[in-house]
Each structure stands twice: as structure tokens, then as C-alpha cells.
Amino acid sequence: MHLESGNNQLMSEINVTPFVDVMLVLLIIFMVTTPLMVQGVDVNLPTATSQALPSNEEHLIISIDNDLKVYINDLEVSVAFLTQKLDAVLENLDKKSVYLKADKQVPYGVVVNVISQIKKAGIDSLGMITLPEDDEAS
């Protein structure tokens, strides 16, 4: 006895459901792992041609001197309390921007630590203050 169906043809359509499932799983994996791969600190660096800051605005400047002392404008602050002090200073300001200047003898690790503390305070933009390059030096 032989059962026959009226349709002996092979199915020639591609089943896209497994393909879509795999692509969605890969998309979720990439969305989760991409933020973990970023290890740098987001800093808005100045351009090569330095321009003077507008003088009509008062800027919040964080300085690191050669003795590794940190200042908010002229007030000395320890690095451990920098985030809390910045939160208090910037509490009522709409524009949360800070400028950082450091002595060229300060170790890189100290500067990165201060930048990290500034970013923890929720600063929107961080600018670096530098001296213009001398034309004779190049």
C-alpha cells in the first residue's frame, strides 16, 4: 500500500525565520559588548590653531600645578573631593563646561585621574588649555 499526496515537488522557498533569529541574537550581542570595549576618556581637544577664549564669559578652570595640587579656579581641592566640589559649583549652571590646564611636568596618570573625576561630575564638555606653538620652534 502506497500513500500518495498530490504534491511531490520539493519546496524551493528559503526559510528566513532562522536567519532573522540569528541576526537578532548577533545584534543584541554587539549592542551589549560595544560599550564595554570603549576604554578611553572622551575629551574635546583644542584644534592646532589656538584661539583665545571669549572674555565676556566666566570659565571654570581646573589646574594641576607642578606639585600635583589641583585647583578649581584659585581654590585648592584634593582629587578625592573634586567630583563633589564640581557638583556643588555646577549645580545651578545650565552650561556644564570645564577647562583643564596642567603643567607639562605632571605625570600622565595624574591628568587622566583628574579627567576621570571631572567626567564623574557630569561635565558636558571638557576643554584643554594649551599655549600656542611658537613658529620659530617648528
Backbone as ProteinMPNN parsed JSONL, in Angstrom:
{"seq_chain_A": "MHLESGNNQLMSEINVTPFVDVMLVLLIIFMVTTPLMVQGVDVNLPTATSQALPSNEEHLIISIDNDLKVYINDLEVSVAFLTQKLDAVLENLDKKSVYLKADKQVPYGVVVNVISQIKKAGIDSLGMITLPEDDEAS", "coords_chain_A": {"N_chain_A": [[0.839, -1.168, 0.0], [0.535, 2.159, -0.833], [0.816, 5.433, 0.054], [-0.131, 8.403, -1.409], [0.538, 11.751, -1.886], [-0.846, 14.643, -3.292], [1.146, 16.379, -3.952], [4.232, 16.232, -5.001], [6.45, 17.773, -5.282], [9.538, 19.44, -4.533], [10.142, 21.785, -1.921], [10.951, 25.014, -2.756], [11.407, 27.442, -1.571], [13.146, 29.768, 0.505], [13.63, 29.472, 3.937], [13.413, 32.04, 6.021], [13.183, 32.583, 8.702], [14.935, 31.306, 10.7], [17.31, 32.604, 9.959], [16.751, 35.322, 10.483], [16.39, 35.144, 13.24], [18.995, 34.444, 14.103], [20.387, 36.744, 13.286], [19.182, 38.718, 14.908], [20.005, 37.839, 17.445], [22.789, 38.186, 17.185], [22.842, 40.97, 16.848], [21.942, 41.838, 19.369], [24.025, 40.862, 20.972], [26.205, 42.403, 20.002], [25.272, 44.957, 20.691], [25.354, 44.851, 23.456], [28.056, 44.305, 24.054], [29.626, 46.318, 22.818], [29.687, 48.903, 24.261], [31.322, 48.095, 26.367], [33.815, 47.782, 25.279], [34.953, 50.28, 24.919], [37.513, 52.128, 26.202], [38.708, 54.517, 26.615], [38.862, 58.03, 27.596], [36.489, 60.444, 26.999], [37.309, 63.342, 25.481], [37.226, 66.691, 24.498], [39.439, 67.925, 22.433], [41.55, 70.773, 21.848], [41.908, 72.614, 18.735], [44.632, 72.712, 16.338], [45.331, 75.311, 15.698], [45.342, 77.719, 17.926], [42.833, 79.592, 19.534], [41.786, 82.522, 21.218], [39.942, 82.425, 24.295], [36.532, 83.476, 24.637], [36.139, 86.554, 26.242], [33.969, 87.583, 27.581], [32.61, 85.72, 29.025], [32.582, 83.881, 32.093], [34.789, 81.384, 32.935], [35.077, 78.049, 34.156], [37.928, 76.82, 35.467], [40.096, 74.17, 35.838], [43.067, 73.437, 37.379], [46.272, 71.866, 37.388], [49.152, 71.902, 39.174], [52.802, 71.92, 39.214], [53.469, 70.671, 41.579], [51.57, 68.76, 41.859], [49.14, 69.628, 42.869], [45.683, 70.296, 42.869], [43.452, 72.668, 41.526], [40.379, 74.466, 41.596], [39.548, 77.017, 39.725], [40.917, 79.381, 41.691], [40.921, 78.007, 44.045], [42.198, 75.559, 46.133], [41.856, 72.057, 45.891], [41.428, 68.689, 46.942], [42.067, 65.714, 45.021], [40.375, 63.623, 45.605], [38.009, 64.785, 46.48], [37.194, 66.245, 44.316], [35.097, 65.693, 42.472], [32.784, 66.012, 44.076], [33.01, 68.728, 44.78], [32.841, 69.924, 42.248], [30.24, 69.166, 41.558], [28.807, 70.729, 43.409], [29.555, 73.331, 42.624], [28.683, 73.487, 39.958], [25.983, 73.12, 40.14], [23.831, 74.952, 39.737], [24.195, 75.852, 37.177], [23.502, 76.07, 33.681], [25.078, 75.49, 31.456], [27.417, 73.11, 31.377], [30.505, 73.182, 31.317], [34.001, 72.737, 31.395], [37.385, 73.784, 31.722], [40.614, 72.459, 31.432], [43.873, 72.764, 32.672], [47.22, 71.795, 32.778], [50.448, 71.464, 34.216], [53.343, 70.839, 32.226], [55.08, 69.007, 33.307], [53.65, 67.304, 34.885], [52.75, 63.986, 35.649], [51.255, 61.723, 33.276], [49.331, 59.899, 34.232], [48.247, 61.164, 36.471], [46.911, 63.327, 35.318], [44.978, 61.96, 33.794], [43.534, 60.747, 35.842], [42.41, 63.019, 37.079], [40.836, 63.939, 34.946], [39.038, 61.821, 34.8], [37.707, 62.125, 37.267], [36.488, 64.581, 36.775], [34.72, 63.903, 34.688], [33.054, 62.166, 36.088], [31.577, 63.945, 37.528], [29.644, 64.752, 35.808], [30.152, 66.492, 33.683], [29.551, 68.221, 30.678], [31.204, 69.152, 28.538], [34.699, 69.118, 28.062], [37.462, 71.051, 27.929], [40.842, 71.56, 26.849], [43.426, 73.572, 27.958], [46.014, 75.107, 26.328], [49.271, 76.369, 25.429], [49.986, 78.49, 22.643], [51.796, 77.208, 19.823], [55.16, 78.078, 19.137], [56.26, 79.738, 16.214], [58.916, 79.752, 15.493], [59.937, 77.485, 16.68], [59.185, 75.32, 15.175]], "CA_chain_A": [[0.0, 0.0, 0.0], [1.365, 3.333, -1.015], [0.047, 6.672, 0.205], [0.397, 9.457, -2.257], [-0.04, 13.083, -1.744], [-0.944, 15.258, -4.599], [2.235, 17.326, -4.149], [5.523, 15.558, -4.911], [7.515, 18.716, -5.609], [10.344, 19.946, -3.428], [9.884, 23.176, -1.564], [12.087, 25.786, -3.242], [11.483, 28.734, -0.876], [14.109, 29.835, 1.601], [13.022, 29.761, 5.229], [14.218, 33.137, 6.565], [12.976, 32.729, 10.144], [16.173, 31.058, 11.453], [18.277, 33.65, 9.619], [16.366, 36.524, 11.235], [16.669, 34.86, 14.655], [20.446, 34.54, 14.306], [20.78, 38.147, 13.148], [18.745, 39.441, 16.103], [20.886, 37.454, 18.548], [24.062, 38.871, 16.959], [22.622, 42.388, 17.108], [21.89, 42.023, 20.823], [25.384, 40.647, 21.491], [27.01, 43.573, 19.68], [24.779, 46.106, 21.456], [25.78, 44.709, 24.85], [29.51, 44.296, 24.211], [30.28, 47.509, 22.284], [30.058, 49.889, 25.283], [32.363, 47.567, 27.233], [35.101, 47.862, 24.606], [35.473, 51.637, 24.975], [38.312, 52.264, 27.4], [39.275, 55.853, 26.69], [38.098, 59.107, 28.203], [36.026, 61.345, 25.96], [37.821, 64.69, 25.723], [37.221, 67.576, 23.345], [40.758, 68.533, 22.349], [41.572, 72.01, 21.051], [42.49, 72.483, 17.405], [46.05, 73.067, 16.264], [45.448, 76.768, 15.735], [44.687, 78.141, 19.164], [42.107, 80.852, 19.534], [41.55, 82.996, 22.576], [38.61, 82.196, 24.837], [35.749, 84.711, 24.737], [36.392, 87.158, 27.552], [32.738, 88.028, 28.228], [32.09, 84.646, 29.859], [33.464, 83.391, 33.145], [35.007, 79.962, 32.715], [35.534, 77.239, 35.275], [39.212, 76.27, 35.065], [40.727, 73.257, 36.788], [44.503, 73.482, 37.132], [47.158, 70.95, 38.105], [50.47, 72.517, 39.118], [53.964, 71.031, 39.21], [53.473, 69.931, 42.85], [50.408, 67.859, 41.771], [47.996, 70.199, 43.579], [44.575, 70.557, 41.957], [42.732, 73.887, 41.864], [39.205, 74.906, 40.842], [39.919, 78.433, 39.613], [42.034, 79.634, 42.609], [40.678, 77.264, 45.278], [42.862, 74.249, 46.129], [40.948, 70.956, 46.182], [42.061, 67.382, 46.796], [41.498, 64.958, 43.902], [39.315, 62.753, 46.128], [36.768, 65.561, 46.633], [36.987, 67.078, 43.138], [33.756, 65.436, 41.915], [31.778, 66.626, 44.95], [33.127, 70.185, 44.659], [32.3, 70.309, 40.943], [28.771, 69.043, 41.648], [28.294, 71.896, 44.14], [29.79, 74.55, 41.849], [27.918, 73.475, 38.708], [24.604, 72.744, 40.436], [22.846, 75.898, 39.216], [24.57, 76.308, 35.85], [22.928, 75.334, 32.561], [26.173, 75.033, 30.597], [28.398, 72.416, 32.208], [31.769, 73.026, 30.602], [35.17, 72.955, 32.238], [38.663, 73.82, 31.031], [41.677, 71.841, 32.223], [45.249, 73.079, 32.297], [48.154, 71.062, 33.624], [51.87, 71.688, 33.975], [53.833, 69.778, 31.341], [55.854, 68.05, 34.093], [52.734, 66.443, 35.632], [52.627, 62.665, 35.006], [50.04, 61.467, 32.501], [48.358, 59.197, 35.068], [47.57, 62.141, 37.335], [45.98, 64.08, 34.462], [43.866, 61.069, 33.444], [42.735, 60.598, 37.062], [41.619, 64.253, 37.243], [39.815, 63.93, 33.882], [38.034, 60.847, 35.222], [36.911, 62.748, 38.332], [35.672, 65.63, 36.136], [33.64, 63.241, 33.964], [32.114, 61.625, 37.072], [30.726, 65.045, 37.989], [28.615, 65.003, 34.805], [30.535, 67.622, 32.836], [29.179, 68.009, 29.284], [32.35, 69.318, 27.65], [35.971, 69.342, 28.735], [38.448, 71.632, 27.03], [42.219, 71.569, 27.328], [44.077, 74.861, 27.732], [47.408, 74.951, 25.941], [49.929, 77.558, 24.901], [50.165, 78.362, 21.204], [53.126, 76.801, 19.4], [55.988, 79.13, 18.546], [56.577, 79.462, 14.817], [60.35, 79.52, 15.362], [60.274, 76.154, 17.197], [58.9, 74.282, 14.184]], "C_chain_A": [[0.888, 1.236, 0.0], [0.478, 4.57, -0.924], [0.675, 7.746, -0.664], [-0.289, 10.764, -1.932], [-0.037, 13.712, -3.122], [0.231, 16.174, -4.907], [3.571, 16.62, -3.943], [6.689, 16.492, -5.212], [8.273, 19.123, -4.339], [10.011, 21.413, -3.163], [11.108, 24.008, -1.946], [12.195, 27.166, -2.582], [12.499, 28.656, 0.252], [13.366, 30.214, 2.874], [13.891, 30.811, 5.928], [14.075, 33.289, 8.079], [14.232, 32.396, 10.948], [17.245, 32.118, 11.19], [17.996, 34.931, 10.401], [16.653, 36.323, 12.719], [18.156, 35.001, 14.961], [20.906, 35.987, 14.231], [20.352, 38.972, 14.365], [19.613, 39.108, 17.308], [22.241, 38.145, 18.405], [23.943, 40.366, 17.237], [22.616, 42.672, 18.61], [23.275, 41.841, 21.436], [26.258, 41.866, 21.218], [26.565, 44.804, 20.469], [25.243, 46.047, 22.906], [27.289, 44.857, 24.988], [30.207, 45.562, 23.716], [30.59, 48.551, 23.354], [31.169, 49.401, 26.217], [33.741, 47.669, 26.606], [35.726, 49.247, 24.669], [36.216, 51.816, 26.287], [38.891, 53.656, 27.567], [38.356, 56.819, 27.412], [37.737, 60.08, 27.098], [36.444, 62.77, 26.302], [37.735, 65.473, 24.428], [38.543, 68.328, 23.316], [40.709, 69.808, 21.52], [42.213, 71.752, 19.692], [43.937, 72.958, 17.423], [46.248, 74.573, 16.293], [44.647, 77.261, 16.926], [44.016, 79.489, 18.981], [41.835, 81.24, 20.971], [40.122, 82.685, 23.004], [37.837, 83.506, 24.863], [35.85, 85.277, 26.151], [35.115, 87.594, 28.259], [32.114, 86.952, 29.116], [33.102, 84.298, 30.95], [33.56, 81.882, 33.012], [35.475, 79.302, 33.995], [36.799, 76.518, 34.816], [39.763, 75.401, 36.181], [42.2, 73.184, 36.411], [45.218, 72.421, 37.96], [48.563, 71.544, 38.012], [51.565, 71.464, 39.211], [54.06, 70.194, 40.48], [52.292, 68.97, 42.962], [49.24, 68.328, 42.624], [46.941, 70.58, 42.552], [43.806, 71.774, 42.46], [41.487, 74.002, 41.002], [39.275, 76.429, 40.885], [41.089, 78.69, 40.563], [41.919, 78.85, 43.902], [41.316, 75.873, 45.188], [41.884, 73.179, 46.611], [41.736, 69.652, 46.08], [41.342, 66.616, 45.684], [40.33, 64.101, 44.364], [37.977, 63.488, 46.224], [36.454, 66.434, 45.418], [35.588, 66.911, 42.56], [32.681, 66.111, 42.753], [31.813, 68.145, 44.859], [32.555, 70.658, 43.324], [30.786, 70.202, 40.915], [28.184, 70.271, 42.324], [28.435, 73.171, 43.32], [28.871, 74.615, 40.634], [26.436, 73.17, 38.896], [23.579, 73.653, 39.759], [23.179, 76.405, 37.812], [23.938, 75.431, 34.778], [24.028, 74.711, 31.706], [27.254, 74.421, 31.48], [29.653, 72.158, 31.385], [32.906, 73.452, 31.517], [36.4, 72.97, 31.349], [39.734, 73.292, 31.971], [43.02, 72.337, 31.721], [46.165, 72.41, 33.301], [49.573, 71.418, 33.225], [52.412, 70.54, 33.131], [54.681, 68.749, 32.066], [54.966, 67.078, 34.88], [52.629, 65.096, 34.916], [51.255, 62.461, 34.365], [48.956, 60.807, 33.347], [47.585, 60.134, 35.973], [46.545, 62.925, 36.533], [44.77, 63.228, 34.115], [42.958, 60.858, 34.659], [41.855, 61.829, 37.287], [40.521, 64.323, 36.188], [38.691, 62.968, 34.246], [37.129, 61.424, 36.307], [35.997, 63.837, 37.764], [34.488, 64.992, 35.417], [32.612, 62.626, 34.907], [31.151, 62.689, 37.58], [29.652, 65.4, 36.966], [28.9, 66.195, 33.918], [30.213, 67.291, 31.382], [30.365, 68.131, 28.342], [33.575, 69.68, 28.467], [36.953, 69.85, 27.706], [39.817, 71.622, 27.674], [42.832, 72.921, 26.98], [45.545, 74.602, 27.451], [47.972, 76.296, 25.524], [50.074, 77.396, 23.403], [51.604, 77.974, 20.885], [53.874, 77.984, 18.825], [56.318, 78.746, 17.109], [58.056, 79.159, 14.639], [60.726, 78.11, 15.789], [60.059, 75.073, 16.15], [59.759, 74.365, 12.972]], "O_chain_A": [[1.862, 1.326, 0.747], [-0.466, 4.744, -1.695], [1.888, 7.953, -0.636], [-1.501, 10.851, -1.737], [0.725, 13.31, -4.001], [0.315, 16.702, -6.015], [3.993, 16.433, -2.802], [7.816, 16.026, -5.382], [7.721, 19.145, -3.238], [9.65, 22.165, -4.069], [12.21, 23.712, -1.484], [13.012, 27.98, -3.012], [12.684, 27.608, 0.871], [12.573, 31.155, 2.888], [14.992, 30.496, 6.38], [14.808, 34.077, 8.676], [14.574, 33.175, 11.838], [17.996, 32.485, 12.094], [18.921, 35.553, 10.924], [17.116, 37.249, 13.386], [18.532, 35.607, 15.963], [21.735, 36.412, 15.035], [21.101, 39.844, 14.804], [19.927, 39.989, 18.109], [22.788, 38.638, 19.391], [24.857, 40.962, 17.806], [23.222, 43.643, 19.063], [23.655, 42.595, 22.331], [26.978, 42.319, 22.108], [27.402, 45.612, 20.872], [25.496, 47.085, 23.517], [27.759, 45.475, 25.944], [31.311, 45.85, 24.176], [31.709, 49.063, 23.354], [31.884, 50.217, 26.799], [34.743, 47.646, 27.321], [36.937, 49.372, 24.484], [35.631, 51.677, 27.361], [39.515, 53.937, 28.591], [37.233, 56.481, 27.789], [38.609, 60.496, 26.336], [35.986, 63.337, 27.294], [38.128, 64.976, 23.373], [38.744, 69.265, 24.088], [39.91, 69.912, 20.59], [42.965, 70.793, 19.52], [44.401, 73.535, 18.407], [47.231, 75.059, 16.853], [43.417, 77.221, 16.921], [44.562, 80.4, 18.358], [41.674, 80.38, 21.837], [39.205, 82.681, 22.183], [38.434, 84.558, 25.091], [35.666, 84.557, 27.133], [35.169, 87.947, 29.437], [31.19, 87.238, 29.878], [34.312, 84.407, 30.755], [32.547, 81.184, 32.979], [36.173, 79.906, 34.809], [36.756, 75.705, 33.892], [39.884, 75.84, 37.325], [42.541, 72.904, 35.262], [44.82, 72.118, 39.085], [49.111, 71.679, 36.918], [51.288, 70.267, 39.28], [54.666, 69.123, 40.468], [52.037, 68.425, 44.036], [48.429, 67.511, 43.06], [47.261, 71.12, 41.493], [43.538, 71.903, 43.654], [41.519, 73.679, 39.814], [39.088, 77.047, 41.933], [42.195, 78.242, 40.26], [42.759, 79.018, 44.787], [41.01, 75.104, 44.278], [41.178, 73.364, 47.602], [42.615, 69.523, 45.228], [40.157, 66.838, 45.434], [39.391, 63.872, 43.601], [36.923, 62.871, 46.066], [35.553, 67.27, 45.474], [34.955, 67.901, 42.193], [31.762, 66.719, 42.205], [30.763, 68.788, 44.859], [31.863, 71.674, 43.271], [30.114, 71.044, 40.319], [27.172, 70.802, 41.868], [27.531, 74.006, 43.318], [28.338, 75.677, 40.314], [25.712, 72.981, 37.918], [22.563, 73.17, 39.259], [22.504, 77.304, 37.31], [23.844, 74.213, 34.931], [23.927, 73.558, 31.285], [27.924, 75.125, 32.236], [29.845, 71.074, 30.834], [32.786, 74.395, 32.3], [36.459, 72.26, 30.345], [39.762, 73.631, 33.154], [43.289, 72.339, 30.52], [45.927, 72.447, 34.509], [49.867, 71.646, 32.051], [51.991, 69.395, 33.298], [54.982, 67.702, 31.493], [55.474, 66.129, 35.478], [52.439, 65.062, 33.7], [50.24, 62.961, 34.85], [47.777, 61.126, 33.192], [46.397, 59.925, 36.219], [45.435, 63.164, 37.007], [43.643, 63.724, 34.14], [41.738, 60.797, 34.511], [40.684, 61.696, 37.645], [39.397, 64.72, 36.493], [37.519, 63.271, 34.024], [35.914, 61.23, 36.268], [34.864, 63.997, 38.217], [33.365, 65.487, 35.523], [31.428, 62.565, 34.574], [30.042, 62.375, 38.011], [28.825, 66.272, 37.231], [27.969, 66.847, 33.445], [30.557, 66.212, 30.9], [30.525, 67.308, 27.441], [33.501, 70.443, 29.431], [37.246, 69.167, 26.725], [39.939, 71.669, 28.898], [42.762, 73.361, 25.832], [46.235, 73.955, 28.239], [47.226, 77.248, 25.293], [50.268, 76.279, 22.925], [52.527, 78.368, 21.598], [53.298, 78.802, 18.108], [56.617, 77.588, 16.816], [58.429, 78.402, 13.744], [61.73, 77.577, 15.317], [60.684, 74.014, 16.222], [59.621, 73.548, 12.06]]}, "name": "protein", "num_of_chains": 1, "seq": "MHLESGNNQLMSEINVTPFVDVMLVLLIIFMVTTPLMVQGVDVNLPTATSQALPSNEEHLIISIDNDLKVYINDLEVSVAFLTQKLDAVLENLDKKSVYLKADKQVPYGVVVNVISQIKKAGIDSLGMITLPEDDEAS"}
